[in-house]
Coordinates of C-alpha atoms and ligand atoms in Angstrom, one line a residue:
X120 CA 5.0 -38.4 30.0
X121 CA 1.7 -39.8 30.5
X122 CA 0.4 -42.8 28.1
X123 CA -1.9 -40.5 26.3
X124 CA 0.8 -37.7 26.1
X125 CA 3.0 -40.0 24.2
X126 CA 0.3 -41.4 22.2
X127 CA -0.2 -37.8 20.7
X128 CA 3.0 -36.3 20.3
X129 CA 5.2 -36.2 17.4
X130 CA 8.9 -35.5 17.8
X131 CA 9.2 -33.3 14.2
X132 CA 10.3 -29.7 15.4
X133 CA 7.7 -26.8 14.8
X134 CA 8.7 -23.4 14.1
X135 CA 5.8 -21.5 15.1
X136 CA 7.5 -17.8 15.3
X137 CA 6.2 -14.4 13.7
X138 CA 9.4 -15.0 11.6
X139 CA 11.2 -16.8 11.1
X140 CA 8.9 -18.9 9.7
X141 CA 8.9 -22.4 8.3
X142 CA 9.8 -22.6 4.7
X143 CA 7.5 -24.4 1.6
X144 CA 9.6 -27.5 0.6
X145 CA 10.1 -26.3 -2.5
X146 CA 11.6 -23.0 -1.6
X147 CA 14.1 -25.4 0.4
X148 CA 14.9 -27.0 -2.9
X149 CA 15.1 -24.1 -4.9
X150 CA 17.8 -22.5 -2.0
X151 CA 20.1 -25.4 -2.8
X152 CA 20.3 -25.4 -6.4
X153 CA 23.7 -24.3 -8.2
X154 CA 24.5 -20.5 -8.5
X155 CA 23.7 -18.5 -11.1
X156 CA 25.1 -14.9 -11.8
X157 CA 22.5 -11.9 -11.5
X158 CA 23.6 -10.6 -14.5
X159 CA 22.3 -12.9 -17.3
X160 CA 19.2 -13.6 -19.3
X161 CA 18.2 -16.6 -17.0
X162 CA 17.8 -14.2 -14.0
X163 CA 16.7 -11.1 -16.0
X164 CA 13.8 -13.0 -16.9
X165 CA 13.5 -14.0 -12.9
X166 CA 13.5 -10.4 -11.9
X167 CA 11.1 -9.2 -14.4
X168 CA 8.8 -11.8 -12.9
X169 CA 9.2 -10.9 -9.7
X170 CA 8.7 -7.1 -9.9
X171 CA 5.6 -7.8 -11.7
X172 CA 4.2 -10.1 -9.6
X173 CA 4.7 -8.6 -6.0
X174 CA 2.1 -5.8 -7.8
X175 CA 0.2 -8.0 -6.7
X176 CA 1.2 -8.7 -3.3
X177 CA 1.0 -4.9 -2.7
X178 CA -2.2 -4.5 -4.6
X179 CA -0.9 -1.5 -6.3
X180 CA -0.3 0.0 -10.7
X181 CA 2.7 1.3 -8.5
X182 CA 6.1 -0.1 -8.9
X183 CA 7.4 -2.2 -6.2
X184 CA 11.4 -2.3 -5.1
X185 CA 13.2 -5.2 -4.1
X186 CA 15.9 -4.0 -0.8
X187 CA 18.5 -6.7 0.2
X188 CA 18.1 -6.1 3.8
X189 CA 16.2 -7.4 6.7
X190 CA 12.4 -5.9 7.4
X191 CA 14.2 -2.7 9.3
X192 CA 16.3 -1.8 6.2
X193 CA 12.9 -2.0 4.2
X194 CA 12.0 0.7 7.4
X195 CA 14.7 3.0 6.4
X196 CA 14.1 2.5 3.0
X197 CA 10.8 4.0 3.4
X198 CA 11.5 6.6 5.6
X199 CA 14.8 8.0 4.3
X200 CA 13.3 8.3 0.5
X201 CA 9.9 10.8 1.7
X202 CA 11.3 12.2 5.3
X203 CA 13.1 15.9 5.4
X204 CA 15.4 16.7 8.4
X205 CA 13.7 18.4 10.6
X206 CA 10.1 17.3 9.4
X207 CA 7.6 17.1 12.1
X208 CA 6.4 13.1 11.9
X209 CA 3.5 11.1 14.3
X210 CA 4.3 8.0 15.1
X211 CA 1.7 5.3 16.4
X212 CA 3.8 3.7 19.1
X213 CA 2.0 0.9 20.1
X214 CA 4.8 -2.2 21.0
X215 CA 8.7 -3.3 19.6
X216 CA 8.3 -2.3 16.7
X217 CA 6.4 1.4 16.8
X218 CA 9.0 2.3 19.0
X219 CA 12.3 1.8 16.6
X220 CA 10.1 3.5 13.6
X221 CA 10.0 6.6 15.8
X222 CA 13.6 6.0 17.0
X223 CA 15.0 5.5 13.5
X224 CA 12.6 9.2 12.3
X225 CA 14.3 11.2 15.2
X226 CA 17.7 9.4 13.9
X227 CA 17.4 10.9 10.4
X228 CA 16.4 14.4 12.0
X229 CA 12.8 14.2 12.4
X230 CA 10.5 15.8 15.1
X231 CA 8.9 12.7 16.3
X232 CA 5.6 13.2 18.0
X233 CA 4.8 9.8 19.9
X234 CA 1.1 9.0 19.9
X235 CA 2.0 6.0 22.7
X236 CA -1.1 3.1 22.3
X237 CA -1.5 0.9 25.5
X238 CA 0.2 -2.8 24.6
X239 CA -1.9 -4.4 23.0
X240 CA -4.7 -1.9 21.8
X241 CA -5.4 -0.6 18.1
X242 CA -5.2 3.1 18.0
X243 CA -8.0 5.2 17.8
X244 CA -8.8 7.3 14.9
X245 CA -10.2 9.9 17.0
X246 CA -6.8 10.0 18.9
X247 CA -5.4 10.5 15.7
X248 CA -7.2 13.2 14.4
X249 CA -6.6 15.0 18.2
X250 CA -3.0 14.6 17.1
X251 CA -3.3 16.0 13.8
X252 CA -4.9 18.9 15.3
X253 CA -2.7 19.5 18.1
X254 CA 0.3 19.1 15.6
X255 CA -0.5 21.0 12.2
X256 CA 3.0 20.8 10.7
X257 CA 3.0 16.9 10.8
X258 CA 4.1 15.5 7.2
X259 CA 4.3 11.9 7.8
X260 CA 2.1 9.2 10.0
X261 CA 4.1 6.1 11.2
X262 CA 2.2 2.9 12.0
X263 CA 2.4 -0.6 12.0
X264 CA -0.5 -2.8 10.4
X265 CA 0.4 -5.4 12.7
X266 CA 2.5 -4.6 15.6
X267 CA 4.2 -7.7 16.0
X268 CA 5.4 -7.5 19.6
X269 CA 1.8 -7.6 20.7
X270 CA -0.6 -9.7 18.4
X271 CA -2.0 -6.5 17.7
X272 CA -3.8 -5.0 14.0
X273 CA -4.2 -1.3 13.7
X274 CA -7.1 0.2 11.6
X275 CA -5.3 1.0 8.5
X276 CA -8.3 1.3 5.8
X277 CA -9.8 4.0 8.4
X278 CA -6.6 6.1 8.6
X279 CA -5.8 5.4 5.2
X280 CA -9.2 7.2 4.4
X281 CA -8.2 10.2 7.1
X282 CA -5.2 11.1 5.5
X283 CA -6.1 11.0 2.0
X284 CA -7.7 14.0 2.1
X285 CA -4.9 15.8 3.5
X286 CA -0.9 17.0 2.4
X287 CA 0.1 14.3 5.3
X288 CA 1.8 10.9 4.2
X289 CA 0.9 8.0 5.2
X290 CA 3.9 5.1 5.7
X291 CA 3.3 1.6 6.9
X292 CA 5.0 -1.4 8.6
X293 CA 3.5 -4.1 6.6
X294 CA 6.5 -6.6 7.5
X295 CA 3.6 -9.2 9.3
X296 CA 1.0 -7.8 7.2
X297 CA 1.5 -7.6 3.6
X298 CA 0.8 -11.5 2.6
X299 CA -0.5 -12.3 5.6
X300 CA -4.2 -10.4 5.5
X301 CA -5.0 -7.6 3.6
X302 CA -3.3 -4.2 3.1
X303 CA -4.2 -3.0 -0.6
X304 CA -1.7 -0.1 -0.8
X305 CA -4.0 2.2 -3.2
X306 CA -7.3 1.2 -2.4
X307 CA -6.4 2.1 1.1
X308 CA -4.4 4.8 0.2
X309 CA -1.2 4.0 1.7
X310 CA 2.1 6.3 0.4
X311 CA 4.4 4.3 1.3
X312 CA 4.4 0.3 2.5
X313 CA 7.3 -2.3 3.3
X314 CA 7.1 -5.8 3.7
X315 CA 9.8 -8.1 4.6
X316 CA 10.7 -11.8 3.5
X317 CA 11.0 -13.5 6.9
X318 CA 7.4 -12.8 8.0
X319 CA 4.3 -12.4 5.9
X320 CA 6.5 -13.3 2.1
X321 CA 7.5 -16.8 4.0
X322 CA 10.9 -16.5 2.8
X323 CA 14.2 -16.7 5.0
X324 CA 15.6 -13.1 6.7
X325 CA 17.5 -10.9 3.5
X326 CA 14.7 -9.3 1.4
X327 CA 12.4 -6.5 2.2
X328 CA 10.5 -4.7 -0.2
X329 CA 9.0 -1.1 -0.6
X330 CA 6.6 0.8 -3.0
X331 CA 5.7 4.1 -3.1
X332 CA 2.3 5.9 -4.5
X333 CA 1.8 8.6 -6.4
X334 CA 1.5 11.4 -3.8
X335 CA 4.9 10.1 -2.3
X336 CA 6.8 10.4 -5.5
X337 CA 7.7 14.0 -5.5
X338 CA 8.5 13.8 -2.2
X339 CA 11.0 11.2 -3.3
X340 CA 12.4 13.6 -6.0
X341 CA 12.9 16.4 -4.2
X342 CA 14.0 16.2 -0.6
X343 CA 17.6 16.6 1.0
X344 CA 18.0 13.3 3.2
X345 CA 21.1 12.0 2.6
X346 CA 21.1 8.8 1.4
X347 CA 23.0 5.8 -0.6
X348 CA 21.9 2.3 -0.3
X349 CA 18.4 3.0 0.0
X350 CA 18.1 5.6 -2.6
X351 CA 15.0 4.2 -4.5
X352 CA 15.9 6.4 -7.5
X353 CA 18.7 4.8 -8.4
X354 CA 16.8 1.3 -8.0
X355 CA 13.9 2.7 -10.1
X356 CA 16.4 3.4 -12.9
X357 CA 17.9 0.0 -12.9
X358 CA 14.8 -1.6 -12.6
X359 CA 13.8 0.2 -16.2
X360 CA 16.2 -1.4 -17.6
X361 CA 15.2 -5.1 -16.0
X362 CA 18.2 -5.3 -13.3
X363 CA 18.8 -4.8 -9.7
X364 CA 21.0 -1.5 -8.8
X365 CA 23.2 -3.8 -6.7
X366 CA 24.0 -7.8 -6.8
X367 CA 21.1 -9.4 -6.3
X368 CA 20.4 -11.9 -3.8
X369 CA 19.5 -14.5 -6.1
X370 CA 18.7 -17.9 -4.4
X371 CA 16.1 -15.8 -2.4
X372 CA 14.7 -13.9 -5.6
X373 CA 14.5 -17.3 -7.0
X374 CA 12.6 -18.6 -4.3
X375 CA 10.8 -15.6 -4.3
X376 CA 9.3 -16.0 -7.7
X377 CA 7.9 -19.8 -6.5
X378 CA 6.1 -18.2 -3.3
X379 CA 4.5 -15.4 -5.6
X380 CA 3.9 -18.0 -8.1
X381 CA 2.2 -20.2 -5.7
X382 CA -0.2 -17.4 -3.7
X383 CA -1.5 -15.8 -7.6
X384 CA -2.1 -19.5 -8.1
X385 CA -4.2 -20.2 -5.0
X386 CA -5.6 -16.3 -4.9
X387 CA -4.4 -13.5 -2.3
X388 CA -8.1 -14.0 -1.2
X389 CA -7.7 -17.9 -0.6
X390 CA -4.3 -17.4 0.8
X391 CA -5.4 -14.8 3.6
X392 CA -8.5 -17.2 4.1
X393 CA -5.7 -19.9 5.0
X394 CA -4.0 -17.9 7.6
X395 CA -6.8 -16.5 8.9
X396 CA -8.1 -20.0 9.7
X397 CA -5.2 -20.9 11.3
X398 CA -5.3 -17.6 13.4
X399 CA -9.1 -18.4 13.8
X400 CA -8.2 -21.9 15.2
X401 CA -5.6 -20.3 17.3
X402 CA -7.6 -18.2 19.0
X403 CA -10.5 -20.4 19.6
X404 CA -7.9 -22.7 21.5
X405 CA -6.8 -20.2 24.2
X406 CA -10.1 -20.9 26.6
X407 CA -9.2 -24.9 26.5
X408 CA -5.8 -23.9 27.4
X409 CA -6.8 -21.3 30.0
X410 CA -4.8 -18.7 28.1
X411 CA -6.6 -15.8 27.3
X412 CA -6.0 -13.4 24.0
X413 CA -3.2 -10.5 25.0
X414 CA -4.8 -8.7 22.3
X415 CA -8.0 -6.5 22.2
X416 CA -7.8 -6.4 18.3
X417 CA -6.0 -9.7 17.3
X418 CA -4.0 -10.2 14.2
X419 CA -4.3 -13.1 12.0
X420 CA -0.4 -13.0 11.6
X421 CA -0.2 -13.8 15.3
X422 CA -1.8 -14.5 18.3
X423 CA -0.6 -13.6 21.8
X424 CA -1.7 -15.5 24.3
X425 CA -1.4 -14.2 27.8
X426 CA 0.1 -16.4 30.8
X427 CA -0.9 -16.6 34.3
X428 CA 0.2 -13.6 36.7
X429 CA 3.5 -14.9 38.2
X430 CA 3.8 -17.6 35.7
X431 CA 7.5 -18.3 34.9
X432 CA 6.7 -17.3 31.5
X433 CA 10.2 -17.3 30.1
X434 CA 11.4 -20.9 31.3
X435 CA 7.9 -22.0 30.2
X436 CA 9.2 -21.1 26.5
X437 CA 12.5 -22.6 26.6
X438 CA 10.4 -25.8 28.1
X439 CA 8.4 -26.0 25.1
X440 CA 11.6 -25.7 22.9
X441 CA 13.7 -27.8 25.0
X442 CA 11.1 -30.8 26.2
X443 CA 8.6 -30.4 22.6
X444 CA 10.7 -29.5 19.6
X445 CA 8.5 -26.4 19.8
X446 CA 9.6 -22.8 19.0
X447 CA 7.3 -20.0 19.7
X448 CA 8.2 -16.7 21.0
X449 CA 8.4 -14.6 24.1
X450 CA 7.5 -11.8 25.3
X451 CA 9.6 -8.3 25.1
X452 CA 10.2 -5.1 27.4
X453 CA 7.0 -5.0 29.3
X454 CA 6.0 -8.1 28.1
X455 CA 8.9 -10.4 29.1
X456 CA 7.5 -13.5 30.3
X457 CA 3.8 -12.9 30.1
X458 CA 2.9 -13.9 26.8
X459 CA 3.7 -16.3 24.0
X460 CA 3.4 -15.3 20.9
X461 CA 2.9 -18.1 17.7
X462 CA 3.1 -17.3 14.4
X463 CA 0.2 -17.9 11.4
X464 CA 2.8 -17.4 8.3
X465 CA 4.7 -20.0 6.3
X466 CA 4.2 -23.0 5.7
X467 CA 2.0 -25.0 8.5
X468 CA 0.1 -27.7 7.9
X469 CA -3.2 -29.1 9.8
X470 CA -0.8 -31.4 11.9
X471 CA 1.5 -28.8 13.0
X472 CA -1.7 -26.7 14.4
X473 CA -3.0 -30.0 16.5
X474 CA 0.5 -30.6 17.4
X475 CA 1.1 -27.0 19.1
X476 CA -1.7 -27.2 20.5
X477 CA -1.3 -30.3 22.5
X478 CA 2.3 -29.6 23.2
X479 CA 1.4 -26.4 24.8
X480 CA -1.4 -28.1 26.9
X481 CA 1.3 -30.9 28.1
X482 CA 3.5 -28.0 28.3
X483 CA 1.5 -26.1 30.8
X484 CA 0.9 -29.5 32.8
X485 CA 4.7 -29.7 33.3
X486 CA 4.4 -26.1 35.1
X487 CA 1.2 -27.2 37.6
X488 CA -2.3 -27.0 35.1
X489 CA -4.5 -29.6 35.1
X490 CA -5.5 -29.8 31.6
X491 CA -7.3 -33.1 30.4
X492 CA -5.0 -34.2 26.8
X493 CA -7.4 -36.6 25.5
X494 CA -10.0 -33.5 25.8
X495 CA -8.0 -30.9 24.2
X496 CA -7.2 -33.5 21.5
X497 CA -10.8 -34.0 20.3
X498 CA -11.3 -30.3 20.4
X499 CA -8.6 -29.8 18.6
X500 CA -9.4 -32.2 15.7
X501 CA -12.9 -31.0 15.7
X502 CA -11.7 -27.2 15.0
X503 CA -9.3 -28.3 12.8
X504 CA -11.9 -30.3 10.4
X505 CA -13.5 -27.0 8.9
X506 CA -9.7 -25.6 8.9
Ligands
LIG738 C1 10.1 -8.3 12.4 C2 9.5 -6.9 12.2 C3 10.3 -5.8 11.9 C4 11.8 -5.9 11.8 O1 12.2 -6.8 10.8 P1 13.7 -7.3 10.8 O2 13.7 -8.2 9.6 O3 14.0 -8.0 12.0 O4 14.6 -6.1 10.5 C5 9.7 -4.6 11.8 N1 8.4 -4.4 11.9 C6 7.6 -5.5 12.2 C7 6.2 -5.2 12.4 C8 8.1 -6.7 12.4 O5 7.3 -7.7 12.7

């Protein structure tokens, strides 16, 4: 390490992943008090909370519905509640993530018709619409907001606006979206949405959560998939009555209730300002570090930022874990090694920005660039004094 290197760096990890993300000190409190059961007054009142306020979150009147799963439960959830067998579905396939949605659709029995997005592009309406066309007996659109494997937003309000007018339904992946930028579910005139607690809800892994709108309801009544655990009727009818269907996860619903708490009292609006401004910052790094954006139409949830061809991209990460205290992630499939991805959700503070920052520049150093520290320092704590 040079003397300026060690004159900048801190030695306190940073967990700068799409999710998992770094958790609000409070929420690490409110993990470790003593257990309570979910079936008491204390909780009921808990859970009422909680239902009310993700409303919010979603920006819906509809009802939203707690899942004690990961993101991809939240997924099935979604799809297994609106989805036929043998229904004809298009799925935007644009990364990871589009690609199990349209795996899990053809698991349940649908006809999945793959509208495949180059990595890192948003779709295109007009491709869209060509599919439509091309496929008249599609009943359900798949996409992501964000596609998480590849930085990348999709133009939801647009397609929102496309399908509204027809008998199709419209589901999204909201799981790095919803709380991180926005996704009003009926202003945008999404049928079905999931978020999930690891990502954009800056929880730990173990929640996701679904809503439904009107137009998907009687879809929800009336078709044949089989289903048990994710049966959203059942959680409706338990939810009228102020309880969870099964035992509730509670340290996370508790913690829960503080984050939603915490982003009515700073304003959905302020608190996608936030993240955007660390995305913004984010992004206006990569020329200093002679990384270019991966993505042509970059999240604010997280930024990809593309390494050098023949850059040994993988032991690079493990470096910056291993040598910095700094986890961000990889690339997968076609990505493996080219890219790192960092995280915007969570809590992160000003410091952990400028500290990422310079540990990825001293990073890159190890591995043969010649970046000037004591440069990317000032830049760094110039951007960072409008952050
Ligand atoms: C992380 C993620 C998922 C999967 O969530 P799990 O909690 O790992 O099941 C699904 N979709 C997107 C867009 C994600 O980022």
């Amino acid at each position: 390490m040079t003397v300026s290197e060690s004159t900048f760096l801190t030695a306190k990890p940073i967990l700068l992943a799409p999710g998992p993300v770094q958790l609000h000190p409070e929420v690490q409190k409110i993990l470790s008090l003593p257990m309570i059961h979910h079936r008491t007054p204390e909780f009921d009142g808990i859970f009422k909370t909680v239902l009310k306020n993700l409303k919010y979150l979603f920006q819906t009147k509809n009802d939203v519905y707690i899942q004690t799963s990961t993101g991809s439960g939240g997924m099935e959830c979604v799809l297994v509640n609106v989805l036929n067998p043998g229904d004809h579905v298009l799925a935007v396939v644009s990364g990871k993530f589009g690609e199990r949605w349209a795996d899990m659709a053809e698991t349940f029995g649908a006809i999945v018709h793959r509208l495949n997005c180059p990595w890192g592009h948003a779709v295109q309406i007009t491709d869209v619409i060509a599919a439509l066309k091309a496929h008249p007996e599609v009943k359900i659109v798949l996409t992501q907001a964000c596609e998480t494997s590849t930085a990348t937003t999709h133009p939801i309000q647009e397609l929102g606006k496309l399908l509204s007018t027809t008998n199709v339904l419209f589901l999204v992946d909201g799981i790095t979206a919803t709380g991180a930028f926005p996704t009003p579910m009926d202003e945008w005139h999404i049928d079905g949405l999931v978020a999930g607690s690891q990502k954009a809800v800056m929880l730990p892994t173990g929640l996701s959560f679904v809503s439904f709108s009107q137009k998907a309801w009687p879809h929800i009544l009336k078709n044949k998939m089989p289903r048990f655990y994710f049966d959203i009727r059942k959680e409706q009818l338990a939810n009228q009555k102020g309880e969870s269907f099964f035992s509730a996860p509670v340290p996370l619903i508790r913690s829960l209730d503080f984050v939603l708490k915490e982003i009515e009292n700073i304003s959905l609006e302020k608190h996608f300002k936030i993240i955007h401004s660390r995305a913004e910052y984010t992004r206006l790094m990569s020329p200093h570090l002679h990384l270019e954006l991966f993505s042509k139409s970059p999240s604010d949830s997280v930024t990809a930022y593309l390494l050098p061809p023949n850059f040994e991209g993988a032991k690079f990460r493990e470096h910056l874990e291993k040598k910095y205290a700094l986890t961000v992630m990889g690339g997968q499939d076609q990505l493996k090694g080219k890219v790192i991805r960092l995280g915007h959700m969570g809590f992160i503070s000003r410091e952990d920005l400028h500290q990422t920052s310079l540990r990825i520049a001293s990073g890159l150093n190890d591995f043969g660039f010649k970046l000037n520290l004591d440069e990317i320092n000032s830049i760094s704590q110039n951007l960072l004094k409008s952050y």
